[in-house]
């Protein structure tokens, strides 16, 4: 099946008891057994739930994977990945990543004896000096949050395979519509399903997709044992969102291109970060591994004044000032004080995350209205 067909049909089937075309919300905690241990595959909803099963199968199909696992949040999914490790193990992570990922790495897991190296992965060879016998995981985002850097997943995967290291890719910004990292050699994919997969800013959820049976079994053990699982209502909402993922992503990409081009010509804008520009440092990689370039954009202002960024954010009307991204509505944010506030200022600035940087999640509204909204806000400074 092509992607749009998979988005609508993969992993789901009419309810066998009623013929309902939409997957039912199995709002139950437990399941009746014919005899002790004689059940229909479901014992307790922390372990398995039919609504969650349908979603996990759908996500696996979209990413061209074998196994999907859903969690109560994206951070719950990342937590499960790091719990694969043991004290003394080391992780090489991209140095430009979501602030919540940085926080759980440095504030939670470091104290359990896991060491993290934060490295620019624009050149895949740059990770080689950090690899040793204790390295067990390479963690990437592409495009990165919020600097929109592109990482060559296939090249990183070759390095990881050579050293027998797991490669995890946060695919939240791209979604499986734009890229499928398992096909490029990654071992596992993480999604904050809260974002584009759900698509309507009404659910919080995380997901992991893998091919390896043993890895899936280990993650499923953690999922069940630690219990960070989503409820059936949330699974239903993400299943519903996935059915229009391909349609929404087409519009997000179209609008992203329009807004990025507009901002780049504005006299008050210093720099626009968007991988669709031909002079983006890794545009050729983006073009190779992505179907299109997405609706996430970051930009900085001339003068780099935090008060100017604040004034713009407070003046926007269609771009709502809020955490998160990937909904049908456009959002704006200030990473330095919002999503990435947990990262020390000196570390933020090393990757170019300045005080005036604004991140946009371009929605599916009319692009001309979004341009007018930005023009009016930029006039305030």
mmCIF file of C-alpha atoms in Angstrom:
data_model
loop_
_atom_site.group_PDB
_atom_site.id
_atom_site.type_symbol
_atom_site.label_atom_id
_atom_site.label_comp_id
_atom_site.label_asym_id
_atom_site.label_seq_id
_atom_site.Cartn_x
_atom_site.Cartn_y
_atom_site.Cartn_z
ATOM 1 C CA UNK A 1 0.000 0.000 0.000
ATOM 2 C CA UNK A 2 1.079 3.567 -0.646
ATOM 3 C CA UNK A 3 1.379 5.873 2.361
ATOM 4 C CA UNK A 4 -2.050 7.517 2.124
ATOM 5 C CA UNK A 5 -3.750 4.138 1.929
ATOM 6 C CA UNK A 6 -1.738 2.804 4.876
ATOM 7 C CA UNK A 7 -2.633 5.878 6.937
ATOM 8 C CA UNK A 8 -6.318 5.031 6.575
ATOM 9 C CA UNK A 9 -6.276 1.219 6.619
ATOM 10 C CA UNK A 10 -3.096 -0.222 8.193
ATOM 11 C CA UNK A 11 -3.543 -1.873 11.566
ATOM 12 C CA UNK A 12 -7.306 -1.321 11.739
ATOM 13 C CA UNK A 13 -10.301 -3.412 10.736
ATOM 14 C CA UNK A 14 -14.057 -3.253 11.319
ATOM 15 C CA UNK A 15 -15.192 -4.351 14.766
ATOM 16 C CA UNK A 16 -16.034 -8.075 14.450
ATOM 17 C CA UNK A 17 -19.020 -7.905 16.807
ATOM 18 C CA UNK A 18 -20.848 -4.932 15.263
ATOM 19 C CA UNK A 19 -19.121 -4.098 11.991
ATOM 20 C CA UNK A 20 -18.231 -0.613 13.288
ATOM 21 C CA UNK A 21 -15.744 0.875 10.820
ATOM 22 C CA UNK A 22 -13.931 2.898 13.482
ATOM 23 C CA UNK A 23 -11.841 1.071 16.079
ATOM 24 C CA UNK A 24 -13.860 0.983 19.317
ATOM 25 C CA UNK A 25 -12.590 2.636 22.474
ATOM 26 C CA UNK A 26 -12.125 -0.369 24.736
ATOM 27 C CA UNK A 27 -12.624 1.504 27.985
ATOM 28 C CA UNK A 28 -11.873 -1.441 30.248
ATOM 29 C CA UNK A 29 -9.179 -2.281 32.754
ATOM 30 C CA UNK A 30 -9.511 -6.054 32.730
ATOM 31 C CA UNK A 31 -10.804 -8.975 30.642
ATOM 32 C CA UNK A 32 -12.819 -12.069 31.572
ATOM 33 C CA UNK A 33 -10.936 -15.365 31.179
ATOM 34 C CA UNK A 34 -12.537 -18.720 30.391
ATOM 35 C CA UNK A 35 -10.156 -20.416 32.797
ATOM 36 C CA UNK A 36 -6.983 -19.425 34.608
ATOM 37 C CA UNK A 37 -4.618 -18.273 31.858
ATOM 38 C CA UNK A 38 -7.150 -19.075 29.107
ATOM 39 C CA UNK A 39 -7.937 -15.723 27.530
ATOM 40 C CA UNK A 40 -8.183 -14.023 24.129
ATOM 41 C CA UNK A 41 -4.811 -12.270 24.280
ATOM 42 C CA UNK A 42 -5.913 -9.654 26.778
ATOM 43 C CA UNK A 43 -5.591 -9.922 30.548
ATOM 44 C CA UNK A 44 -5.115 -6.399 31.912
ATOM 45 C CA UNK A 45 -5.048 -3.076 30.091
ATOM 46 C CA UNK A 46 -1.645 -1.982 31.321
ATOM 47 C CA UNK A 47 -0.270 -4.933 29.377
ATOM 48 C CA UNK A 48 -2.539 -4.853 26.329
ATOM 49 C CA UNK A 49 -5.649 -3.060 25.133
ATOM 50 C CA UNK A 50 -7.325 -3.638 21.734
ATOM 51 C CA UNK A 51 -7.494 0.075 20.902
ATOM 52 C CA UNK A 52 -3.805 0.435 21.705
ATOM 53 C CA UNK A 53 -2.989 -2.682 19.705
ATOM 54 C CA UNK A 54 -4.635 -1.203 16.617
ATOM 55 C CA UNK A 55 -2.681 2.028 17.000
ATOM 56 C CA UNK A 56 0.622 0.216 17.554
ATOM 57 C CA UNK A 57 0.090 -1.864 14.431
ATOM 58 C CA UNK A 58 -0.832 1.233 12.424
ATOM 59 C CA UNK A 59 2.289 3.112 13.544
ATOM 60 C CA UNK A 60 4.527 0.136 12.772
ATOM 61 C CA UNK A 61 3.070 -0.058 9.259
ATOM 62 C CA UNK A 62 3.552 3.668 8.632
ATOM 63 C CA UNK A 63 7.234 3.457 9.622
ATOM 64 C CA UNK A 64 7.781 0.215 7.674
ATOM 65 C CA UNK A 65 8.509 -1.514 10.974
ATOM 66 C CA UNK A 66 7.362 -4.742 12.624
ATOM 67 C CA UNK A 67 6.577 -3.625 16.159
ATOM 68 C CA UNK A 68 4.972 -0.497 17.606
ATOM 69 C CA UNK A 69 4.735 0.403 21.282
ATOM 70 C CA UNK A 70 2.774 3.344 22.670
ATOM 71 C CA UNK A 71 3.473 5.293 25.851
ATOM 72 C CA UNK A 72 1.699 7.942 27.877
ATOM 73 C CA UNK A 73 4.008 10.652 26.459
ATOM 74 C CA UNK A 74 7.035 11.117 24.254
ATOM 75 C CA UNK A 75 9.160 11.396 27.382
ATOM 76 C CA UNK A 76 7.727 8.087 28.573
ATOM 77 C CA UNK A 77 8.934 6.541 25.317
ATOM 78 C CA UNK A 78 12.435 8.016 25.692
ATOM 79 C CA UNK A 79 12.503 6.875 29.321
ATOM 80 C CA UNK A 80 11.874 3.313 28.155
ATOM 81 C CA UNK A 81 14.728 3.497 25.636
ATOM 82 C CA UNK A 82 17.266 4.655 28.220
ATOM 83 C CA UNK A 83 16.068 1.930 30.593
ATOM 84 C CA UNK A 84 17.522 -0.555 28.113
ATOM 85 C CA UNK A 85 20.930 0.595 29.392
ATOM 86 C CA UNK A 86 22.914 -0.187 32.523
ATOM 87 C CA UNK A 87 25.146 1.873 34.836
ATOM 88 C CA UNK A 88 28.447 2.566 33.088
ATOM 89 C CA UNK A 89 26.924 2.625 29.612
ATOM 90 C CA UNK A 90 27.421 5.684 27.404
ATOM 91 C CA UNK A 91 25.166 7.510 24.948
ATOM 92 C CA UNK A 92 26.183 9.792 22.100
ATOM 93 C CA UNK A 93 23.430 12.337 21.503
ATOM 94 C CA UNK A 94 23.111 15.139 19.026
ATOM 95 C CA UNK A 95 23.915 18.453 20.715
ATOM 96 C CA UNK A 96 20.868 20.206 19.251
ATOM 97 C CA UNK A 97 17.817 18.460 20.645
ATOM 98 C CA UNK A 98 14.534 18.959 22.444
ATOM 99 C CA UNK A 99 15.016 20.419 25.906
ATOM 100 C CA UNK A 100 12.974 17.669 27.551
ATOM 101 C CA UNK A 101 15.284 15.031 26.103
ATOM 102 C CA UNK A 102 18.322 16.921 27.380
ATOM 103 C CA UNK A 103 16.686 17.252 30.793
ATOM 104 C CA UNK A 104 15.872 13.551 31.235
ATOM 105 C CA UNK A 105 19.375 12.606 30.075
ATOM 106 C CA UNK A 106 21.243 15.028 32.334
ATOM 107 C CA UNK A 107 18.950 15.371 35.351
ATOM 108 C CA UNK A 108 17.551 11.863 35.676
ATOM 109 C CA UNK A 109 19.742 9.196 34.086
ATOM 110 C CA UNK A 110 23.190 10.674 34.759
ATOM 111 C CA UNK A 111 22.712 9.990 38.461
ATOM 112 C CA UNK A 112 22.164 6.310 37.644
ATOM 113 C CA UNK A 113 25.614 6.067 36.126
ATOM 114 C CA UNK A 114 24.852 6.593 32.434
ATOM 115 C CA UNK A 115 27.159 9.005 30.617
ATOM 116 C CA UNK A 116 25.990 11.269 27.793
ATOM 117 C CA UNK A 117 28.071 12.996 25.129
ATOM 118 C CA UNK A 118 26.407 15.839 23.210
ATOM 119 C CA UNK A 119 27.961 16.110 19.767
ATOM 120 C CA UNK A 120 27.204 17.902 16.511
ATOM 121 C CA UNK A 121 26.232 15.252 13.987
ATOM 122 C CA UNK A 122 26.194 17.471 10.905
ATOM 123 C CA UNK A 123 29.300 15.513 9.916
ATOM 124 C CA UNK A 124 28.653 11.857 10.870
ATOM 125 C CA UNK A 125 32.377 11.206 11.292
ATOM 126 C CA UNK A 126 32.401 13.593 14.273
ATOM 127 C CA UNK A 127 30.909 10.924 16.504
ATOM 128 C CA UNK A 128 33.738 8.426 15.983
ATOM 129 C CA UNK A 129 36.097 9.870 18.658
ATOM 130 C CA UNK A 130 33.375 9.432 21.301
ATOM 131 C CA UNK A 131 32.803 5.746 20.623
ATOM 132 C CA UNK A 132 34.275 3.245 23.068
ATOM 133 C CA UNK A 133 33.436 -0.173 24.479
ATOM 134 C CA UNK A 134 30.822 1.380 26.786
ATOM 135 C CA UNK A 135 28.895 3.145 24.000
ATOM 136 C CA UNK A 136 25.506 1.458 23.682
ATOM 137 C CA UNK A 137 23.255 4.051 22.031
ATOM 138 C CA UNK A 138 23.407 6.887 19.504
ATOM 139 C CA UNK A 139 20.449 9.277 19.834
ATOM 140 C CA UNK A 140 19.496 11.655 17.042
ATOM 141 C CA UNK A 141 16.810 14.053 15.921
ATOM 142 C CA UNK A 142 16.402 15.099 12.313
ATOM 143 C CA UNK A 143 15.347 17.775 11.654
ATOM 144 C CA UNK A 144 16.646 18.895 15.031
ATOM 145 C CA UNK A 145 14.680 20.971 17.506
ATOM 146 C CA UNK A 146 14.842 23.949 17.162
ATOM 147 C CA UNK A 147 17.772 24.647 14.815
ATOM 148 C CA UNK A 148 16.434 22.491 11.968
ATOM 149 C CA UNK A 149 19.753 20.737 11.398
ATOM 150 C CA UNK A 150 19.655 17.652 9.204
ATOM 151 C CA UNK A 151 21.484 14.472 10.202
ATOM 152 C CA UNK A 152 22.366 11.811 7.664
ATOM 153 C CA UNK A 153 20.644 8.802 9.211
ATOM 154 C CA UNK A 154 22.065 6.310 6.731
ATOM 155 C CA UNK A 155 25.643 7.454 7.391
ATOM 156 C CA UNK A 156 25.174 7.403 11.174
ATOM 157 C CA UNK A 157 23.570 3.960 10.905
ATOM 158 C CA UNK A 158 26.635 2.550 9.133
ATOM 159 C CA UNK A 159 28.851 3.788 11.966
ATOM 160 C CA UNK A 160 26.467 2.376 14.575
ATOM 161 C CA UNK A 161 26.334 -1.032 12.868
ATOM 162 C CA UNK A 162 30.128 -1.157 12.574
ATOM 163 C CA UNK A 163 30.427 -0.774 16.354
ATOM 164 C CA UNK A 164 27.299 -2.787 17.274
ATOM 165 C CA UNK A 165 25.579 0.271 18.781
ATOM 166 C CA UNK A 166 21.844 0.933 18.802
ATOM 167 C CA UNK A 167 20.700 3.945 16.760
ATOM 168 C CA UNK A 168 17.566 5.763 17.888
ATOM 169 C CA UNK A 169 15.944 8.515 15.820
ATOM 170 C CA UNK A 170 13.399 11.017 17.110
ATOM 171 C CA UNK A 171 11.204 11.316 14.013
ATOM 172 C CA UNK A 172 8.668 13.727 15.539
ATOM 173 C CA UNK A 173 9.371 16.717 13.270
ATOM 174 C CA UNK A 174 9.429 14.722 10.044
ATOM 175 C CA UNK A 175 6.771 12.048 10.715
ATOM 176 C CA UNK A 176 6.756 8.829 8.667
ATOM 177 C CA UNK A 177 5.175 10.803 5.833
ATOM 178 C CA UNK A 178 8.449 12.662 5.253
ATOM 179 C CA UNK A 179 11.024 10.036 6.238
ATOM 180 C CA UNK A 180 11.249 6.450 7.489
ATOM 181 C CA UNK A 181 14.509 6.056 9.467
ATOM 182 C CA UNK A 182 14.209 2.267 9.827
ATOM 183 C CA UNK A 183 14.621 2.045 6.059
ATOM 184 C CA UNK A 184 17.820 4.075 6.444
ATOM 185 C CA UNK A 185 19.311 1.696 9.018
ATOM 186 C CA UNK A 186 18.036 3.000 12.364
ATOM 187 C CA UNK A 187 17.173 0.457 15.058
ATOM 188 C CA UNK A 188 14.344 2.339 16.693
ATOM 189 C CA UNK A 189 12.173 5.366 16.044
ATOM 190 C CA UNK A 190 10.615 7.595 18.678
ATOM 191 C CA UNK A 191 7.617 9.862 18.183
ATOM 192 C CA UNK A 192 5.957 12.394 20.353
ATOM 193 C CA UNK A 193 2.574 11.326 18.951
ATOM 194 C CA UNK A 194 1.218 14.431 20.675
ATOM 195 C CA UNK A 195 2.436 16.393 17.676
ATOM 196 C CA UNK A 196 1.830 15.629 13.984
ATOM 197 C CA UNK A 197 0.555 12.075 14.448
ATOM 198 C CA UNK A 198 -2.341 13.223 16.629
ATOM 199 C CA UNK A 199 -2.419 16.501 14.755
ATOM 200 C CA UNK A 200 -5.163 18.294 16.681
ATOM 201 C CA UNK A 201 -3.529 19.367 19.975
ATOM 202 C CA UNK A 202 -5.906 17.201 21.998
ATOM 203 C CA UNK A 203 -3.778 14.276 23.166
ATOM 204 C CA UNK A 204 -0.412 13.534 24.828
ATOM 205 C CA UNK A 205 1.333 10.318 23.774
ATOM 206 C CA UNK A 206 4.647 8.769 22.771
ATOM 207 C CA UNK A 207 5.559 5.849 20.546
ATOM 208 C CA UNK A 208 8.461 3.593 19.615
ATOM 209 C CA UNK A 209 8.749 1.546 16.423
ATOM 210 C CA UNK A 210 11.347 -1.199 15.888
ATOM 211 C CA UNK A 211 12.043 -4.161 13.597
ATOM 212 C CA UNK A 212 14.108 -6.418 15.837
ATOM 213 C CA UNK A 213 11.989 -8.967 17.724
ATOM 214 C CA UNK A 214 14.270 -9.148 20.770
ATOM 215 C CA UNK A 215 14.466 -5.366 21.069
ATOM 216 C CA UNK A 216 10.679 -5.158 20.817
ATOM 217 C CA UNK A 217 10.335 -7.771 23.559
ATOM 218 C CA UNK A 218 12.681 -5.877 25.871
ATOM 219 C CA UNK A 219 10.827 -2.601 25.297
ATOM 220 C CA UNK A 220 7.452 -4.261 25.782
ATOM 221 C CA UNK A 221 8.687 -5.647 29.117
ATOM 222 C CA UNK A 222 9.633 -2.118 30.213
ATOM 223 C CA UNK A 223 6.334 -0.739 28.896
ATOM 224 C CA UNK A 224 4.343 -3.229 30.941
ATOM 225 C CA UNK A 225 6.570 -3.253 34.033
ATOM 226 C CA UNK A 226 6.888 0.521 34.386
ATOM 227 C CA UNK A 227 3.339 1.236 33.246
ATOM 228 C CA UNK A 228 3.727 4.482 31.281
ATOM 229 C CA UNK A 229 0.942 3.463 28.905
ATOM 230 C CA UNK A 230 -1.722 5.581 27.189
ATOM 231 C CA UNK A 231 -5.439 5.117 27.754
ATOM 232 C CA UNK A 232 -7.782 3.845 25.031
ATOM 233 C CA UNK A 233 -9.390 7.254 24.463
ATOM 234 C CA UNK A 234 -5.985 8.756 23.648
ATOM 235 C CA UNK A 235 -5.183 5.843 21.349
ATOM 236 C CA UNK A 236 -8.468 6.397 19.540
ATOM 237 C CA UNK A 237 -7.654 10.080 19.038
ATOM 238 C CA UNK A 238 -4.236 9.345 17.533
ATOM 239 C CA UNK A 239 -5.717 6.638 15.300
ATOM 240 C CA UNK A 240 -8.197 9.224 14.051
ATOM 241 C CA UNK A 241 -5.447 11.781 13.518
ATOM 242 C CA UNK A 242 -3.309 9.366 11.509
ATOM 243 C CA UNK A 243 -6.082 8.945 8.924
ATOM 244 C CA UNK A 244 -5.441 12.485 7.674
ATOM 245 C CA UNK A 245 -1.686 12.624 8.318
ATOM 246 C CA UNK A 246 -0.741 12.583 4.634
ATOM 247 C CA UNK A 247 -3.248 15.319 3.799
ATOM 248 C CA UNK A 248 -2.188 17.529 6.678
ATOM 249 C CA UNK A 249 1.527 17.076 6.033
ATOM 250 C CA UNK A 250 1.128 18.122 2.400
ATOM 251 C CA UNK A 251 -0.409 21.416 3.552
ATOM 252 C CA UNK A 252 2.093 21.876 6.393
ATOM 253 C CA UNK A 253 4.902 21.530 3.844
ATOM 254 C CA UNK A 254 3.301 23.925 1.357
ATOM 255 C CA UNK A 255 2.700 26.549 4.022
ATOM 256 C CA UNK A 256 6.151 26.017 5.528
ATOM 257 C CA UNK A 257 7.782 26.748 2.196
ATOM 258 C CA UNK A 258 5.729 29.922 1.752
ATOM 259 C CA UNK A 259 6.407 31.256 5.248
ATOM 260 C CA UNK A 260 10.126 30.406 5.162
ATOM 261 C CA UNK A 261 10.535 32.265 1.875
ATOM 262 C CA UNK A 262 8.615 35.261 3.216
ATOM 263 C CA UNK A 263 10.641 35.518 6.422
ATOM 264 C CA UNK A 264 13.917 35.256 4.537
ATOM 265 C CA UNK A 265 13.153 38.451 2.624
ATOM 266 C CA UNK A 266 11.993 40.456 5.642
ATOM 267 C CA UNK A 267 14.398 43.277 6.598
ATOM 268 C CA UNK A 268 14.030 42.668 10.341
ATOM 269 C CA UNK A 269 14.841 38.956 10.168
ATOM 270 C CA UNK A 270 18.476 37.942 10.594
ATOM 271 C CA UNK A 271 18.350 34.259 9.658
ATOM 272 C CA UNK A 272 15.759 31.615 8.815
ATOM 273 C CA UNK A 273 16.373 27.953 9.648
ATOM 274 C CA UNK A 274 14.513 25.612 7.286
ATOM 275 C CA UNK A 275 16.027 22.592 5.494
ATOM 276 C CA UNK A 276 14.270 23.345 2.206
ATOM 277 C CA UNK A 277 16.653 26.169 1.348
ATOM 278 C CA UNK A 278 19.273 25.064 -1.150
ATOM 279 C CA UNK A 279 22.007 26.752 0.915
ATOM 280 C CA UNK A 280 20.983 24.938 4.125
ATOM 281 C CA UNK A 281 24.188 23.148 5.282
ATOM 282 C CA UNK A 282 22.706 19.672 4.807
ATOM 283 C CA UNK A 283 20.052 20.395 2.191
ATOM 284 C CA UNK A 284 21.366 17.606 -0.034
ATOM 285 C CA UNK A 285 20.912 15.105 2.802
ATOM 286 C CA UNK A 286 17.411 16.383 3.501
ATOM 287 C CA UNK A 287 16.567 16.063 -0.168
ATOM 288 C CA UNK A 288 17.882 12.492 -0.188
ATOM 289 C CA UNK A 289 16.171 11.146 2.914
ATOM 290 C CA UNK A 290 12.979 13.255 3.117
ATOM 291 C CA UNK A 291 9.926 13.456 0.871
ATOM 292 C CA UNK A 292 9.554 17.198 1.610
ATOM 293 C CA UNK A 293 10.879 19.700 4.138
ATOM 294 C CA UNK A 294 8.112 20.102 6.688
ATOM 295 C CA UNK A 295 6.313 22.921 8.421
ATOM 296 C CA UNK A 296 8.743 23.658 11.253
ATOM 297 C CA UNK A 297 10.744 26.890 10.960
ATOM 298 C CA UNK A 298 12.986 28.847 13.306
ATOM 299 C CA UNK A 299 14.221 32.390 12.763
ATOM 300 C CA UNK A 300 16.276 35.038 14.540
ATOM 301 C CA UNK A 301 15.941 38.807 14.578
ATOM 302 C CA UNK A 302 18.464 41.457 13.750
ATOM 303 C CA UNK A 303 19.869 42.871 16.962
ATOM 304 C CA UNK A 304 19.183 39.606 18.824
ATOM 305 C CA UNK A 305 17.073 41.282 21.521
ATOM 306 C CA UNK A 306 14.903 39.051 23.658
ATOM 307 C CA UNK A 307 12.465 41.950 24.131
ATOM 308 C CA UNK A 308 11.918 42.116 20.358
ATOM 309 C CA UNK A 309 11.156 38.403 20.237
ATOM 310 C CA UNK A 310 8.764 38.804 23.155
ATOM 311 C CA UNK A 311 6.968 41.696 21.452
ATOM 312 C CA UNK A 312 6.472 39.667 18.274
ATOM 313 C CA UNK A 313 5.229 36.621 20.145
ATOM 314 C CA UNK A 314 2.736 38.744 22.079
ATOM 315 C CA UNK A 315 1.546 40.462 18.885
ATOM 316 C CA UNK A 316 0.851 37.393 16.764
ATOM 317 C CA UNK A 317 -2.820 36.461 16.505
ATOM 318 C CA UNK A 318 -3.065 33.413 14.218
ATOM 319 C CA UNK A 319 0.205 31.958 15.516
ATOM 320 C CA UNK A 320 -0.770 31.109 19.094
ATOM 321 C CA UNK A 321 1.962 31.399 21.715
ATOM 322 C CA UNK A 322 2.054 27.929 23.211
ATOM 323 C CA UNK A 323 4.224 24.895 23.859
ATOM 324 C CA UNK A 324 4.032 21.969 21.427
ATOM 325 C CA UNK A 325 3.791 21.752 17.637
ATOM 326 C CA UNK A 326 2.291 19.757 14.798
ATOM 327 C CA UNK A 327 -1.364 20.695 15.230
ATOM 328 C CA UNK A 328 -3.603 21.985 12.465
ATOM 329 C CA UNK A 329 -3.356 25.433 14.036
ATOM 330 C CA UNK A 330 -0.165 27.494 13.806
ATOM 331 C CA UNK A 331 1.872 27.891 16.978
ATOM 332 C CA UNK A 332 4.836 30.053 17.924
ATOM 333 C CA UNK A 333 7.287 29.687 20.749
ATOM 334 C CA UNK A 334 10.449 31.048 22.320
ATOM 335 C CA UNK A 335 12.759 28.062 22.889
ATOM 336 C CA UNK A 336 15.186 29.910 25.185
ATOM 337 C CA UNK A 337 12.446 30.486 27.779
ATOM 338 C CA UNK A 338 10.028 27.693 26.917
ATOM 339 C CA UNK A 339 10.881 24.315 25.351
ATOM 340 C CA UNK A 340 14.661 24.592 25.857
ATOM 341 C CA UNK A 341 14.858 26.547 29.107
ATOM 342 C CA UNK A 342 16.306 23.459 30.846
ATOM 343 C CA UNK A 343 19.437 23.697 28.677
ATOM 344 C CA UNK A 344 22.095 26.077 30.088
ATOM 345 C CA UNK A 345 22.383 29.347 28.174
ATOM 346 C CA UNK A 346 26.001 28.730 27.171
ATOM 347 C CA UNK A 347 25.073 25.332 25.728
ATOM 348 C CA UNK A 348 22.126 26.808 23.844
ATOM 349 C CA UNK A 349 24.275 29.501 22.316
ATOM 350 C CA UNK A 350 26.905 26.970 21.190
ATOM 351 C CA UNK A 351 24.378 25.485 18.764
ATOM 352 C CA UNK A 352 23.048 28.885 17.680
ATOM 353 C CA UNK A 353 19.956 28.992 19.878
ATOM 354 C CA UNK A 354 20.001 32.713 20.597
ATOM 355 C CA UNK A 355 17.693 34.785 22.778
ATOM 356 C CA UNK A 356 15.830 36.166 19.763
ATOM 357 C CA UNK A 357 15.182 32.795 18.129
ATOM 358 C CA UNK A 358 11.500 32.117 17.489
ATOM 359 C CA UNK A 359 10.195 28.684 16.519
ATOM 360 C CA UNK A 360 7.112 28.358 14.334
ATOM 361 C CA UNK A 361 4.903 25.345 13.834
ATOM 362 C CA UNK A 362 3.175 26.356 10.615
ATOM 363 C CA UNK A 363 -0.371 25.040 10.530
ATOM 364 C CA UNK A 364 -2.795 24.358 7.714
ATOM 365 C CA UNK A 365 -4.517 27.742 7.584
ATOM 366 C CA UNK A 366 -4.402 29.931 4.485
ATOM 367 C CA UNK A 367 -0.754 30.889 3.957
ATOM 368 C CA UNK A 368 -1.590 34.483 3.020
ATOM 369 C CA UNK A 369 -3.307 34.999 6.370
ATOM 370 C CA UNK A 370 -0.275 33.601 8.159
ATOM 371 C CA UNK A 371 2.035 35.942 6.240
ATOM 372 C CA UNK A 372 -0.167 38.919 7.146
ATOM 373 C CA UNK A 373 -0.078 37.889 10.803
ATOM 374 C CA UNK A 374 3.732 37.752 10.796
ATOM 375 C CA UNK A 375 3.990 41.058 8.894
ATOM 376 C CA UNK A 376 1.807 42.856 11.443
ATOM 377 C CA UNK A 377 3.783 41.428 14.383
ATOM 378 C CA UNK A 378 7.165 42.290 12.840
ATOM 379 C CA UNK A 379 5.994 45.864 12.420
ATOM 380 C CA UNK A 380 5.821 46.125 16.223
ATOM 381 C CA UNK A 381 9.614 46.155 16.559
#
